Amino acid sequence: MTVSQTTPRVGISACLLGQPVRYDGGDKAQPWLIGTLSRFVTWVPLCPELEMGLGAPRESMGLALDPATGDVRLLTTRSRRDLTGLARATAERLLRDAPALDGYILKSDSPSCGLARVPIRREGGRLRNAATGLFAASLRERCPALPLVEEGQLRDPAQRGHFLTRLFAAHRLRRLAPGGEALRRFHRGHESLLLSHSPGHCRTLGALLFGAEQRPAAVVRAEYAATFAAALALVSTPPKRVHALRHLLATLRARLAPAEQAEALRVIGAYRQGRMPLHAPLRLIERLLHDHGAPWAGAQAIFHSYPQELAE
Ligand code: SF4
């Protein structure tokens, strides 16, 4: 498979891109993914059920509880054929052969691709919203740091922003040149973003880099990547963002005129109280950093964590 090196590589349930791979021969095409996100990423589409050799159309399937063991099984709806072993072996093969990915978008409710709340059926009733699809479960187990999202979550601006932030940050880190200096520069550029998600992880990463020359570079890079992903997986809240913005402002304190300092604090406060959107203090502080000659701070990823067009 030929894949681009310059845009994030995103695994995706193939039906979401309009491929006719569903059990009924149809698709679940998502206009925003096809029309907008496609311009910024390299897709790696997969249909786990098609890869099981079942063809399209095929008999539908669902998750069911084995009454004897309590295990979740993947069964065809009418003939009750148990496909659990085949599904797991196929997922293992697909994930072993896949290129390195920066994120994954999964189809909700699918017994193969659903990330959460996939219905489990049992005799005489239905346990609702209970499970993860078998492919999604294998993906999560094999790639615990990979940003995962369902297509429905991307309709919510906050969840979409969180996924895109993680996706593009993962891509920047994966594309980073080898060596400790590149990693230290990366960390400096992401400090404010990290603070806005998890001040604790940010401190841990700083400590990891301190004295990292004494340890094998590959080990440091792997530890950094895992902790970095864990930090960004935590939701960024207004109080954490305010903390990050004040931290950035503090780097300029000696250079700011009193009126500039007061205005910046006023705008940060207005954001904290919900009277201004986040981009108001972000743009103001970015301009102040630029005007007062603080290039390292102005290059912080928090200002442009993903392409602006994707926020609209
Ligand atoms: S949800 Fe997953 S298994 Fe189902 S059609 Fe889409 S890609 Fe295939």
PDB file of C-alpha atoms and ligand atoms in Angstrom:
ATOM      1  CA  MET A   1       0.000   0.000   0.000  1.00  0.00           C
ATOM      2  CA  THR A   2       1.417   3.439  -0.964  1.00  0.00           C
ATOM      3  CA  VAL A   3       0.756   6.043   1.700  1.00  0.00           C
ATOM      4  CA  SER A   4       1.683   9.715   1.998  1.00  0.00           C
ATOM      5  CA  GLN A   5       4.296  10.769   4.525  1.00  0.00           C
ATOM      6  CA  THR A   6       3.180  14.365   4.789  1.00  0.00           C
ATOM      7  CA  THR A   7      -0.387  14.203   6.079  1.00  0.00           C
ATOM      8  CA  PRO A   8      -1.761  12.251   9.029  1.00  0.00           C
ATOM      9  CA  ARG A   9      -2.548   8.629   8.208  1.00  0.00           C
ATOM     10  CA  VAL A  10      -6.039   7.800   9.387  1.00  0.00           C
ATOM     11  CA  GLY A  11      -7.503   4.310   9.513  1.00  0.00           C
ATOM     12  CA  ILE A  12     -11.235   4.353   8.802  1.00  0.00           C
ATOM     13  CA  SER A  13     -14.206   2.016   8.503  1.00  0.00           C
ATOM     14  CA  ALA A  14     -14.438   1.827   4.705  1.00  0.00           C
ATOM     15  CA  CYS A  15     -18.234   2.279   4.585  1.00  0.00           C
ATOM     16  CA  LEU A  16     -17.829   5.817   6.003  1.00  0.00           C
ATOM     17  CA  LEU A  17     -15.978   6.838   2.840  1.00  0.00           C
ATOM     18  CA  GLY A  18     -18.843   5.603   0.664  1.00  0.00           C
ATOM     19  CA  GLN A  19     -17.427   2.202  -0.216  1.00  0.00           C
ATOM     20  CA  PRO A  20     -20.297  -0.288  -0.778  1.00  0.00           C
ATOM     21  CA  VAL A  21     -19.071  -2.815   1.779  1.00  0.00           C
ATOM     22  CA  ARG A  22     -21.976  -3.084   4.229  1.00  0.00           C
ATOM     23  CA  TYR A  23     -23.912  -6.311   4.746  1.00  0.00           C
ATOM     24  CA  ASP A  24     -26.709  -4.982   2.467  1.00  0.00           C
ATOM     25  CA  GLY A  25     -24.256  -3.845  -0.230  1.00  0.00           C
ATOM     26  CA  GLY A  26     -24.687  -0.199   0.760  1.00  0.00           C
ATOM     27  CA  ASP A  27     -22.492   2.351   2.512  1.00  0.00           C
ATOM     28  CA  LYS A  28     -22.614   4.933   5.306  1.00  0.00           C
ATOM     29  CA  ALA A  29     -20.951   7.811   3.458  1.00  0.00           C
ATOM     30  CA  GLN A  30     -20.159  10.825   5.674  1.00  0.00           C
ATOM     31  CA  PRO A  31     -20.084  14.085   3.681  1.00  0.00           C
ATOM     32  CA  TRP A  32     -17.718  15.942   6.080  1.00  0.00           C
ATOM     33  CA  LEU A  33     -15.183  13.124   6.027  1.00  0.00           C
ATOM     34  CA  ILE A  34     -15.311  12.775   2.237  1.00  0.00           C
ATOM     35  CA  GLY A  35     -15.612  16.454   1.318  1.00  0.00           C
ATOM     36  CA  THR A  36     -13.488  18.160   3.980  1.00  0.00           C
ATOM     37  CA  LEU A  37     -11.230  15.948   6.098  1.00  0.00           C
ATOM     38  CA  SER A  38     -10.089  14.057   2.961  1.00  0.00           C
ATOM     39  CA  ARG A  39      -8.105  17.161   1.918  1.00  0.00           C
ATOM     40  CA  PHE A  40      -5.949  16.989   5.058  1.00  0.00           C
ATOM     41  CA  VAL A  41      -5.307  13.297   5.691  1.00  0.00           C
ATOM     42  CA  THR A  42      -4.287  10.086   3.969  1.00  0.00           C
ATOM     43  CA  TRP A  43      -6.966   7.470   4.436  1.00  0.00           C
ATOM     44  CA  VAL A  44      -6.264   3.838   5.205  1.00  0.00           C
ATOM     45  CA  PRO A  45      -9.766   2.367   4.700  1.00  0.00           C
ATOM     46  CA  LEU A  46     -10.624  -1.128   5.896  1.00  0.00           C
ATOM     47  CA  CYS A  47     -13.787  -3.201   6.168  1.00  0.00           C
ATOM     48  CA  PRO A  48     -13.048  -5.949   8.707  1.00  0.00           C
ATOM     49  CA  GLU A  49     -16.092  -8.009   7.682  1.00  0.00           C
ATOM     50  CA  LEU A  50     -15.195  -7.904   4.006  1.00  0.00           C
ATOM     51  CA  GLU A  51     -11.632  -8.895   4.959  1.00  0.00           C
ATOM     52  CA  MET A  52     -13.102 -11.954   6.688  1.00  0.00           C
ATOM     53  CA  GLY A  53     -13.962 -13.160   3.175  1.00  0.00           C
ATOM     54  CA  LEU A  54     -17.711 -12.737   3.625  1.00  0.00           C
ATOM     55  CA  GLY A  55     -18.383 -10.523   0.565  1.00  0.00           C
ATOM     56  CA  ALA A  56     -20.992  -7.799   0.174  1.00  0.00           C
ATOM     57  CA  PRO A  57     -23.895  -8.232   0.389  1.00  0.00           C
ATOM     58  CA  ARG A  58     -23.660 -10.851   3.192  1.00  0.00           C
ATOM     59  CA  GLU A  59     -25.769 -12.095   6.046  1.00  0.00           C
ATOM     60  CA  SER A  60     -26.004  -9.505   8.838  1.00  0.00           C
ATOM     61  CA  MET A  61     -24.405 -10.241  12.195  1.00  0.00           C
ATOM     62  CA  GLY A  62     -24.480  -9.039  15.753  1.00  0.00           C
ATOM     63  CA  LEU A  63     -22.964  -9.517  19.193  1.00  0.00           C
ATOM     64  CA  ALA A  64     -24.566 -12.078  21.475  1.00  0.00           C
ATOM     65  CA  LEU A  65     -23.926 -13.269  24.999  1.00  0.00           C
ATOM     66  CA  ASP A  66     -22.902 -16.920  25.319  1.00  0.00           C
ATOM     67  CA  PRO A  67     -25.171 -18.117  28.160  1.00  0.00           C
ATOM     68  CA  ALA A  68     -22.706 -20.869  29.153  1.00  0.00           C
ATOM     69  CA  THR A  69     -19.537 -18.786  29.481  1.00  0.00           C
ATOM     70  CA  GLY A  70     -20.780 -15.192  29.600  1.00  0.00           C
ATOM     71  CA  ASP A  71     -18.431 -14.367  26.696  1.00  0.00           C
ATOM     72  CA  VAL A  72     -19.455 -12.006  23.898  1.00  0.00           C
ATOM     73  CA  ARG A  73     -19.665 -13.791  20.516  1.00  0.00           C
ATOM     74  CA  LEU A  74     -20.117 -12.529  16.955  1.00  0.00           C
ATOM     75  CA  LEU A  75     -23.012 -14.453  15.364  1.00  0.00           C
ATOM     76  CA  THR A  76     -24.760 -14.176  12.013  1.00  0.00           C
ATOM     77  CA  THR A  77     -28.359 -13.082  12.574  1.00  0.00           C
ATOM     78  CA  ARG A  78     -30.313 -15.834  10.791  1.00  0.00           C
ATOM     79  CA  SER A  79     -28.055 -18.894  10.563  1.00  0.00           C
ATOM     80  CA  ARG A  80     -26.408 -18.238  13.983  1.00  0.00           C
ATOM     81  CA  ARG A  81     -22.951 -19.017  12.597  1.00  0.00           C
ATOM     82  CA  ASP A  82     -20.264 -18.168  15.142  1.00  0.00           C
ATOM     83  CA  LEU A  83     -17.696 -15.863  13.497  1.00  0.00           C
ATOM     84  CA  THR A  84     -15.823 -14.854  16.641  1.00  0.00           C
ATOM     85  CA  GLY A  85     -12.597 -16.760  15.937  1.00  0.00           C
ATOM     86  CA  LEU A  86     -12.495 -15.689  12.296  1.00  0.00           C
ATOM     87  CA  ALA A  87     -13.116 -12.030  13.258  1.00  0.00           C
ATOM     88  CA  ARG A  88     -10.318 -12.024  15.834  1.00  0.00           C
ATOM     89  CA  ALA A  89      -7.807 -13.722  13.530  1.00  0.00           C
ATOM     90  CA  THR A  90      -8.694 -11.300  10.716  1.00  0.00           C
ATOM     91  CA  ALA A  91      -8.287  -8.269  12.985  1.00  0.00           C
ATOM     92  CA  GLU A  92      -4.917  -9.560  14.137  1.00  0.00           C
ATOM     93  CA  ARG A  93      -3.743  -9.961  10.524  1.00  0.00           C
ATOM     94  CA  LEU A  94      -5.055  -6.550   9.434  1.00  0.00           C
ATOM     95  CA  LEU A  95      -3.454  -4.716  12.338  1.00  0.00           C
ATOM     96  CA  ARG A  96      -0.162  -6.528  11.947  1.00  0.00           C
ATOM     97  CA  ASP A  97       0.042  -5.566   8.250  1.00  0.00           C
ATOM     98  CA  ALA A  98      -1.294  -1.982   8.544  1.00  0.00           C
ATOM     99  CA  PRO A  99       1.103   0.967   8.142  1.00  0.00           C
ATOM    100  CA  ALA A 100       1.794   3.163  11.185  1.00  0.00           C
ATOM    101  CA  LEU A 101      -1.334   5.229  11.825  1.00  0.00           C
ATOM    102  CA  ASP A 102      -1.983   8.559  13.565  1.00  0.00           C
ATOM    103  CA  GLY A 103      -5.671   8.002  14.331  1.00  0.00           C
ATOM    104  CA  TYR A 104      -8.719   5.863  13.517  1.00  0.00           C
ATOM    105  CA  ILE A 105     -12.356   6.714  12.715  1.00  0.00           C
ATOM    106  CA  LEU A 106     -14.820   3.910  13.389  1.00  0.00           C
ATOM    107  CA  LYS A 107     -18.452   3.277  12.448  1.00  0.00           C
ATOM    108  CA  SER A 108     -20.700   3.388  15.512  1.00  0.00           C
ATOM    109  CA  ASP A 109     -23.046   0.534  16.506  1.00  0.00           C
ATOM    110  CA  SER A 110     -21.277  -2.018  14.297  1.00  0.00           C
ATOM    111  CA  PRO A 111     -20.527  -5.404  15.917  1.00  0.00           C
ATOM    112  CA  SER A 112     -17.117  -5.170  14.213  1.00  0.00           C
ATOM    113  CA  CYS A 113     -16.226  -1.453  14.175  1.00  0.00           C
ATOM    114  CA  GLY A 114     -18.293   0.094  17.008  1.00  0.00           C
ATOM    115  CA  LEU A 115     -16.137   1.622  19.716  1.00  0.00           C
ATOM    116  CA  ALA A 116     -18.683   1.629  22.534  1.00  0.00           C
ATOM    117  CA  ARG A 117     -22.334   1.007  23.274  1.00  0.00           C
ATOM    118  CA  VAL A 118     -22.726  -1.703  20.606  1.00  0.00           C
ATOM    119  CA  PRO A 119     -25.915  -3.642  21.449  1.00  0.00           C
ATOM    120  CA  ILE A 120     -25.553  -7.213  22.684  1.00  0.00           C
ATOM    121  CA  ARG A 121     -28.488  -9.515  22.008  1.00  0.00           C
ATOM    122  CA  ARG A 122     -29.549 -12.480  24.102  1.00  0.00           C
ATOM    123  CA  GLU A 123     -32.449 -14.867  24.048  1.00  0.00           C
ATOM    124  CA  GLY A 124     -35.700 -13.072  24.858  1.00  0.00           C
ATOM    125  CA  GLY A 125     -34.204  -9.614  25.172  1.00  0.00           C
ATOM    126  CA  ARG A 126     -31.509  -7.144  24.393  1.00  0.00           C
ATOM    127  CA  LEU A 127     -28.733  -5.664  26.523  1.00  0.00           C
ATOM    128  CA  ARG A 128     -28.393  -2.171  25.199  1.00  0.00           C
ATOM    129  CA  ASN A 129     -25.248  -0.143  24.627  1.00  0.00           C
ATOM    130  CA  ALA A 130     -23.004  -2.672  26.212  1.00  0.00           C
ATOM    131  CA  ALA A 131     -19.986  -3.628  24.153  1.00  0.00           C
ATOM    132  CA  THR A 132     -17.156  -2.817  21.768  1.00  0.00           C
ATOM    133  CA  GLY A 133     -17.084  -4.340  18.288  1.00  0.00           C
ATOM    134  CA  LEU A 134     -14.515  -7.107  17.832  1.00  0.00           C
ATOM    135  CA  PHE A 135     -12.245  -5.238  15.403  1.00  0.00           C
ATOM    136  CA  ALA A 136     -12.383  -2.059  17.495  1.00  0.00           C
ATOM    137  CA  ALA A 137     -11.518  -4.073  20.622  1.00  0.00           C
ATOM    138  CA  SER A 138      -8.462  -5.585  18.900  1.00  0.00           C
ATOM    139  CA  LEU A 139      -7.439  -2.136  17.654  1.00  0.00           C
ATOM    140  CA  ARG A 140      -7.668  -0.633  21.138  1.00  0.00           C
ATOM    141  CA  GLU A 141      -5.729  -3.534  22.658  1.00  0.00           C
ATOM    142  CA  ARG A 142      -2.946  -3.495  20.072  1.00  0.00           C
ATOM    143  CA  CYS A 143      -2.643   0.308  19.748  1.00  0.00           C
ATOM    144  CA  PRO A 144      -3.591   1.737  23.177  1.00  0.00           C
ATOM    145  CA  ALA A 145      -2.148   5.194  22.408  1.00  0.00           C
ATOM    146  CA  LEU A 146      -3.903   5.607  19.035  1.00  0.00           C
ATOM    147  CA  PRO A 147      -6.599   8.345  18.978  1.00  0.00           C
ATOM    148  CA  LEU A 148      -9.916   6.616  18.236  1.00  0.00           C
ATOM    149  CA  VAL A 149     -13.282   8.199  17.501  1.00  0.00           C
ATOM    150  CA  GLU A 150     -16.687   7.215  16.110  1.00  0.00           C
ATOM    151  CA  GLU A 151     -18.120   9.155  13.169  1.00  0.00           C
ATOM    152  CA  GLY A 152     -21.020  10.496  15.261  1.00  0.00           C
ATOM    153  CA  GLN A 153     -18.658  12.080  17.796  1.00  0.00           C
ATOM    154  CA  LEU A 154     -17.133  14.174  15.019  1.00  0.00           C
ATOM    155  CA  ARG A 155     -20.423  16.086  14.667  1.00  0.00           C
ATOM    156  CA  ASP A 156     -19.875  17.570  18.123  1.00  0.00           C
ATOM    157  CA  PRO A 157     -17.417  20.521  17.797  1.00  0.00           C
ATOM    158  CA  ALA A 158     -15.703  19.835  21.132  1.00  0.00           C
ATOM    159  CA  GLN A 159     -15.185  16.123  20.444  1.00  0.00           C
ATOM    160  CA  ARG A 160     -14.111  16.819  16.872  1.00  0.00           C
ATOM    161  CA  GLY A 161     -11.571  19.374  18.084  1.00  0.00           C
ATOM    162  CA  HIS A 162     -10.222  16.966  20.669  1.00  0.00           C
ATOM    163  CA  PHE A 163      -9.775  14.177  18.119  1.00  0.00           C
ATOM    164  CA  LEU A 164      -8.151  16.501  15.554  1.00  0.00           C
ATOM    165  CA  THR A 165      -5.767  17.895  18.172  1.00  0.00           C
ATOM    166  CA  ARG A 166      -4.655  14.383  19.101  1.00  0.00           C
ATOM    167  CA  LEU A 167      -4.466  13.249  15.466  1.00  0.00           C
ATOM    168  CA  PHE A 168      -2.292  16.092  14.189  1.00  0.00           C
ATOM    169  CA  ALA A 169      -0.065  16.052  17.276  1.00  0.00           C
ATOM    170  CA  ALA A 170       0.482  12.296  16.866  1.00  0.00           C
ATOM    171  CA  HIS A 171       1.426  12.904  13.239  1.00  0.00           C
ATOM    172  CA  ARG A 172       3.928  15.654  14.112  1.00  0.00           C
ATOM    173  CA  LEU A 173       5.553  13.386  16.687  1.00  0.00           C
ATOM    174  CA  ARG A 174       5.691  10.397  14.334  1.00  0.00           C
ATOM    175  CA  ARG A 175       7.326  12.546  11.638  1.00  0.00           C
ATOM    176  CA  LEU A 176       9.886  14.030  14.018  1.00  0.00           C
ATOM    177  CA  ALA A 177      13.548  13.672  13.085  1.00  0.00           C
ATOM    178  CA  PRO A 178      15.544  11.285  15.264  1.00  0.00           C
ATOM    179  CA  GLY A 179      17.665  12.612  18.109  1.00  0.00           C
ATOM    180  CA  GLY A 180      17.264  14.240  21.476  1.00  0.00           C
ATOM    181  CA  GLU A 181      17.455  17.835  20.240  1.00  0.00           C
ATOM    182  CA  ALA A 182      14.467  17.340  17.909  1.00  0.00           C
ATOM    183  CA  LEU A 183      12.465  15.840  20.763  1.00  0.00           C
ATOM    184  CA  ARG A 184      13.334  18.697  23.135  1.00  0.00           C
ATOM    185  CA  ARG A 185      12.280  21.235  20.470  1.00  0.00           C
ATOM    186  CA  PHE A 186       9.051  19.322  19.936  1.00  0.00           C
ATOM    187  CA  HIS A 187       8.369  19.377  23.675  1.00  0.00           C
ATOM    188  CA  ARG A 188       8.992  23.118  23.941  1.00  0.00           C
ATOM    189  CA  GLY A 189       6.568  23.707  21.066  1.00  0.00           C
ATOM    190  CA  HIS A 190       3.874  21.583  22.722  1.00  0.00           C
ATOM    191  CA  GLU A 191       4.275  22.702  26.326  1.00  0.00           C
ATOM    192  CA  SER A 192       1.250  25.004  26.348  1.00  0.00           C
ATOM    193  CA  LEU A 193      -0.912  22.456  24.561  1.00  0.00           C
ATOM    194  CA  LEU A 194       0.130  19.810  27.101  1.00  0.00           C
ATOM    195  CA  LEU A 195      -0.620  22.177  29.982  1.00  0.00           C
ATOM    196  CA  SER A 196      -4.086  22.746  28.571  1.00  0.00           C
ATOM    197  CA  HIS A 197      -4.757  18.992  28.725  1.00  0.00           C
ATOM    198  CA  SER A 198      -2.726  17.736  31.673  1.00  0.00           C
ATOM    199  CA  PRO A 199      -0.240  19.799  33.712  1.00  0.00           C
ATOM    200  CA  GLY A 200       0.840  16.594  35.505  1.00  0.00           C
ATOM    201  CA  HIS A 201       1.790  14.821  32.290  1.00  0.00           C
ATOM    202  CA  CYS A 202       3.560  17.965  31.089  1.00  0.00           C
ATOM    203  CA  ARG A 203       5.774  17.898  34.188  1.00  0.00           C
ATOM    204  CA  THR A 204       6.401  14.161  33.749  1.00  0.00           C
ATOM    205  CA  LEU A 205       7.516  14.696  30.146  1.00  0.00           C
ATOM    206  CA  GLY A 206       9.831  17.547  31.149  1.00  0.00           C
ATOM    207  CA  ALA A 207      11.427  15.297  33.765  1.00  0.00           C
ATOM    208  CA  LEU A 208      11.759  12.487  31.210  1.00  0.00           C
ATOM    209  CA  LEU A 209      13.767  14.753  28.887  1.00  0.00           C
ATOM    210  CA  PHE A 210      15.953  16.045  31.670  1.00  0.00           C
ATOM    211  CA  GLY A 211      19.036  13.833  31.607  1.00  0.00           C
ATOM    212  CA  ALA A 212      17.662  11.770  28.708  1.00  0.00           C
ATOM    213  CA  GLU A 213      21.127  11.687  27.085  1.00  0.00           C
ATOM    214  CA  GLN A 214      22.159   8.996  29.571  1.00  0.00           C
ATOM    215  CA  ARG A 215      19.479   6.604  28.249  1.00  0.00           C
ATOM    216  CA  PRO A 216      18.942   4.879  24.865  1.00  0.00           C
ATOM    217  CA  ALA A 217      17.258   7.370  22.498  1.00  0.00           C
ATOM    218  CA  ALA A 218      14.704   4.814  21.257  1.00  0.00           C
ATOM    219  CA  VAL A 219      13.566   4.066  24.814  1.00  0.00           C
ATOM    220  CA  VAL A 220      13.188   7.764  25.620  1.00  0.00           C
ATOM    221  CA  ARG A 221      11.265   8.367  22.388  1.00  0.00           C
ATOM    222  CA  ALA A 222       8.881   5.474  23.092  1.00  0.00           C
ATOM    223  CA  GLU A 223       8.251   6.593  26.680  1.00  0.00           C
ATOM    224  CA  TYR A 224       7.739  10.145  25.534  1.00  0.00           C
ATOM    225  CA  ALA A 225       5.248   9.096  22.826  1.00  0.00           C
ATOM    226  CA  ALA A 226       3.166   6.985  25.232  1.00  0.00           C
ATOM    227  CA  THR A 227       3.018   9.707  27.903  1.00  0.00           C
ATOM    228  CA  PHE A 228       2.352  12.432  25.324  1.00  0.00           C
ATOM    229  CA  ALA A 229      -0.584  10.445  23.910  1.00  0.00           C
ATOM    230  CA  ALA A 230      -1.956   9.812  27.411  1.00  0.00           C
ATOM    231  CA  ALA A 231      -1.789  13.549  28.164  1.00  0.00           C
ATOM    232  CA  LEU A 232      -3.681  14.603  25.065  1.00  0.00           C
ATOM    233  CA  ALA A 233      -6.276  11.869  25.600  1.00  0.00           C
ATOM    234  CA  LEU A 234      -7.449  13.852  28.637  1.00  0.00           C
ATOM    235  CA  VAL A 235     -10.033  16.490  27.855  1.00  0.00           C
ATOM    236  CA  SER A 236      -8.870  20.107  27.807  1.00  0.00           C
ATOM    237  CA  THR A 237     -11.135  22.196  30.069  1.00  0.00           C
ATOM    238  CA  PRO A 238     -11.470  26.009  30.402  1.00  0.00           C
ATOM    239  CA  PRO A 239      -9.577  26.094  33.758  1.00  0.00           C
ATOM    240  CA  LYS A 240      -6.696  24.086  32.271  1.00  0.00           C
ATOM    241  CA  ARG A 241      -6.631  26.328  29.184  1.00  0.00           C
ATOM    242  CA  VAL A 242      -6.600  29.420  31.380  1.00  0.00           C
ATOM    243  CA  HIS A 243      -3.645  27.955  33.277  1.00  0.00           C
ATOM    244  CA  ALA A 244      -1.801  27.370  29.970  1.00  0.00           C
ATOM    245  CA  LEU A 245      -2.596  30.872  28.688  1.00  0.00           C
ATOM    246  CA  ARG A 246      -1.444  32.533  31.918  1.00  0.00           C
ATOM    247  CA  HIS A 247       1.743  30.485  31.757  1.00  0.00           C
ATOM    248  CA  LEU A 248       2.410  31.769  28.228  1.00  0.00           C
ATOM    249  CA  LEU A 249       1.637  35.321  29.281  1.00  0.00           C
ATOM    250  CA  ALA A 250       4.087  35.022  32.165  1.00  0.00           C
ATOM    251  CA  THR A 251       6.930  34.499  29.697  1.00  0.00           C
ATOM    252  CA  LEU A 252       6.320  38.083  28.505  1.00  0.00           C
ATOM    253  CA  ARG A 253       5.694  39.761  31.823  1.00  0.00           C
ATOM    254  CA  ALA A 254       8.840  41.934  31.854  1.00  0.00           C
ATOM    255  CA  ARG A 255       8.213  43.142  28.304  1.00  0.00           C
ATOM    256  CA  LEU A 256       4.498  43.971  28.424  1.00  0.00           C
ATOM    257  CA  ALA A 257       3.175  47.459  29.027  1.00  0.00           C
ATOM    258  CA  PRO A 258       0.722  47.550  31.974  1.00  0.00           C
ATOM    259  CA  ALA A 259      -2.179  48.222  29.619  1.00  0.00           C
ATOM    260  CA  GLU A 260      -1.278  45.185  27.470  1.00  0.00           C
ATOM    261  CA  GLN A 261      -1.002  42.960  30.535  1.00  0.00           C
ATOM    262  CA  ALA A 262      -4.359  44.188  31.848  1.00  0.00           C
ATOM    263  CA  GLU A 263      -6.066  43.656  28.493  1.00  0.00           C
ATOM    264  CA  ALA A 264      -4.688  40.122  28.178  1.00  0.00           C
ATOM    265  CA  LEU A 265      -5.876  39.223  31.678  1.00  0.00           C
ATOM    266  CA  ARG A 266      -9.273  40.755  30.965  1.00  0.00           C
ATOM    267  CA  VAL A 267      -9.721  38.656  27.799  1.00  0.00           C
ATOM    268  CA  ILE A 268      -8.525  35.480  29.543  1.00  0.00           C
ATOM    269  CA  GLY A 269     -11.016  36.193  32.345  1.00  0.00           C
ATOM    270  CA  ALA A 270     -13.833  36.748  29.855  1.00  0.00           C
ATOM    271  CA  TYR A 271     -13.038  33.381  28.259  1.00  0.00           C
ATOM    272  CA  ARG A 272     -12.994  31.715  31.682  1.00  0.00           C
ATOM    273  CA  GLN A 273     -16.456  33.131  32.408  1.00  0.00           C
ATOM    274  CA  GLY A 274     -17.801  31.938  29.043  1.00  0.00           C
ATOM    275  CA  ARG A 275     -18.231  35.465  27.666  1.00  0.00           C
ATOM    276  CA  MET A 276     -15.641  35.038  24.899  1.00  0.00           C
ATOM    277  CA  PRO A 277     -14.656  32.056  22.711  1.00  0.00           C
ATOM    278  CA  LEU A 278     -11.231  30.463  23.145  1.00  0.00           C
ATOM    279  CA  HIS A 279      -9.845  31.977  19.980  1.00  0.00           C
ATOM    280  CA  ALA A 280     -10.093  35.501  21.496  1.00  0.00           C
ATOM    281  CA  PRO A 281      -7.352  35.047  24.164  1.00  0.00           C
ATOM    282  CA  LEU A 282      -5.406  32.725  21.848  1.00  0.00           C
ATOM    283  CA  ARG A 283      -5.172  35.291  19.059  1.00  0.00           C
ATOM    284  CA  LEU A 284      -4.423  38.144  21.472  1.00  0.00           C
ATOM    285  CA  ILE A 285      -1.591  36.292  23.236  1.00  0.00           C
ATOM    286  CA  GLU A 286      -0.206  35.032  19.959  1.00  0.00           C
ATOM    287  CA  ARG A 287      -0.045  38.632  18.713  1.00  0.00           C
ATOM    288  CA  LEU A 288       1.607  39.854  21.926  1.00  0.00           C
ATOM    289  CA  LEU A 289       4.225  37.115  21.727  1.00  0.00           C
ATOM    290  CA  HIS A 290       4.909  38.036  18.123  1.00  0.00           C
ATOM    291  CA  ASP A 291       5.042  41.798  18.777  1.00  0.00           C
ATOM    292  CA  HIS A 292       7.417  41.353  21.711  1.00  0.00           C
ATOM    293  CA  GLY A 293       9.810  39.017  19.937  1.00  0.00           C
ATOM    294  CA  ALA A 294       9.221  35.684  21.669  1.00  0.00           C
ATOM    295  CA  PRO A 295       9.427  33.375  18.633  1.00  0.00           C
ATOM    296  CA  TRP A 296       9.637  30.078  20.560  1.00  0.00           C
ATOM    297  CA  ALA A 297       6.458  30.957  22.427  1.00  0.00           C
ATOM    298  CA  GLY A 298       4.744  32.168  19.262  1.00  0.00           C
ATOM    299  CA  ALA A 299       5.376  28.789  17.632  1.00  0.00           C
ATOM    300  CA  GLN A 300       3.417  26.967  20.340  1.00  0.00           C
ATOM    301  CA  ALA A 301       1.157  24.227  18.938  1.00  0.00           C
ATOM    302  CA  ILE A 302      -1.724  25.459  21.109  1.00  0.00           C
ATOM    303  CA  PHE A 303      -2.251  28.287  18.608  1.00  0.00           C
ATOM    304  CA  HIS A 304      -2.599  26.040  15.570  1.00  0.00           C
ATOM    305  CA  SER A 305      -3.040  22.469  16.762  1.00  0.00           C
ATOM    306  CA  TYR A 306      -4.832  21.487  13.517  1.00  0.00           C
ATOM    307  CA  PRO A 307      -5.870  23.255  10.272  1.00  0.00           C
ATOM    308  CA  GLN A 308      -8.335  26.077  10.877  1.00  0.00           C
ATOM    309  CA  GLU A 309     -10.605  24.885   8.037  1.00  0.00           C
ATOM    310  CA  LEU A 310     -11.409  21.764  10.065  1.00  0.00           C
ATOM    311  CA  ALA A 311     -12.781  23.784  12.967  1.00  0.00           C
ATOM    312  CA  GLU A 312     -15.651  25.179  10.858  1.00  0.00           C
TER     313      GLU A 312
HETATM  314  S1  SF4 B   1     -19.037  -0.850   9.945  1.00  0.00           S
HETATM  315 FE1  SF4 B   1     -17.045  -1.821   9.633  1.00  0.00          FE
HETATM  316  S2  SF4 B   1     -17.538  -3.951   9.184  1.00  0.00           S
HETATM  317 FE2  SF4 B   1     -19.410  -2.783   8.921  1.00  0.00          FE
HETATM  318  S3  SF4 B   1     -19.457  -2.256   6.738  1.00  0.00           S
HETATM  319 FE3  SF4 B   1     -18.490  -0.571   7.801  1.00  0.00          FE
HETATM  320  S4  SF4 B   1     -16.314  -1.011   7.664  1.00  0.00           S
HETATM  321 FE4  SF4 B   1     -17.383  -2.920   7.218  1.00  0.00          FE
END
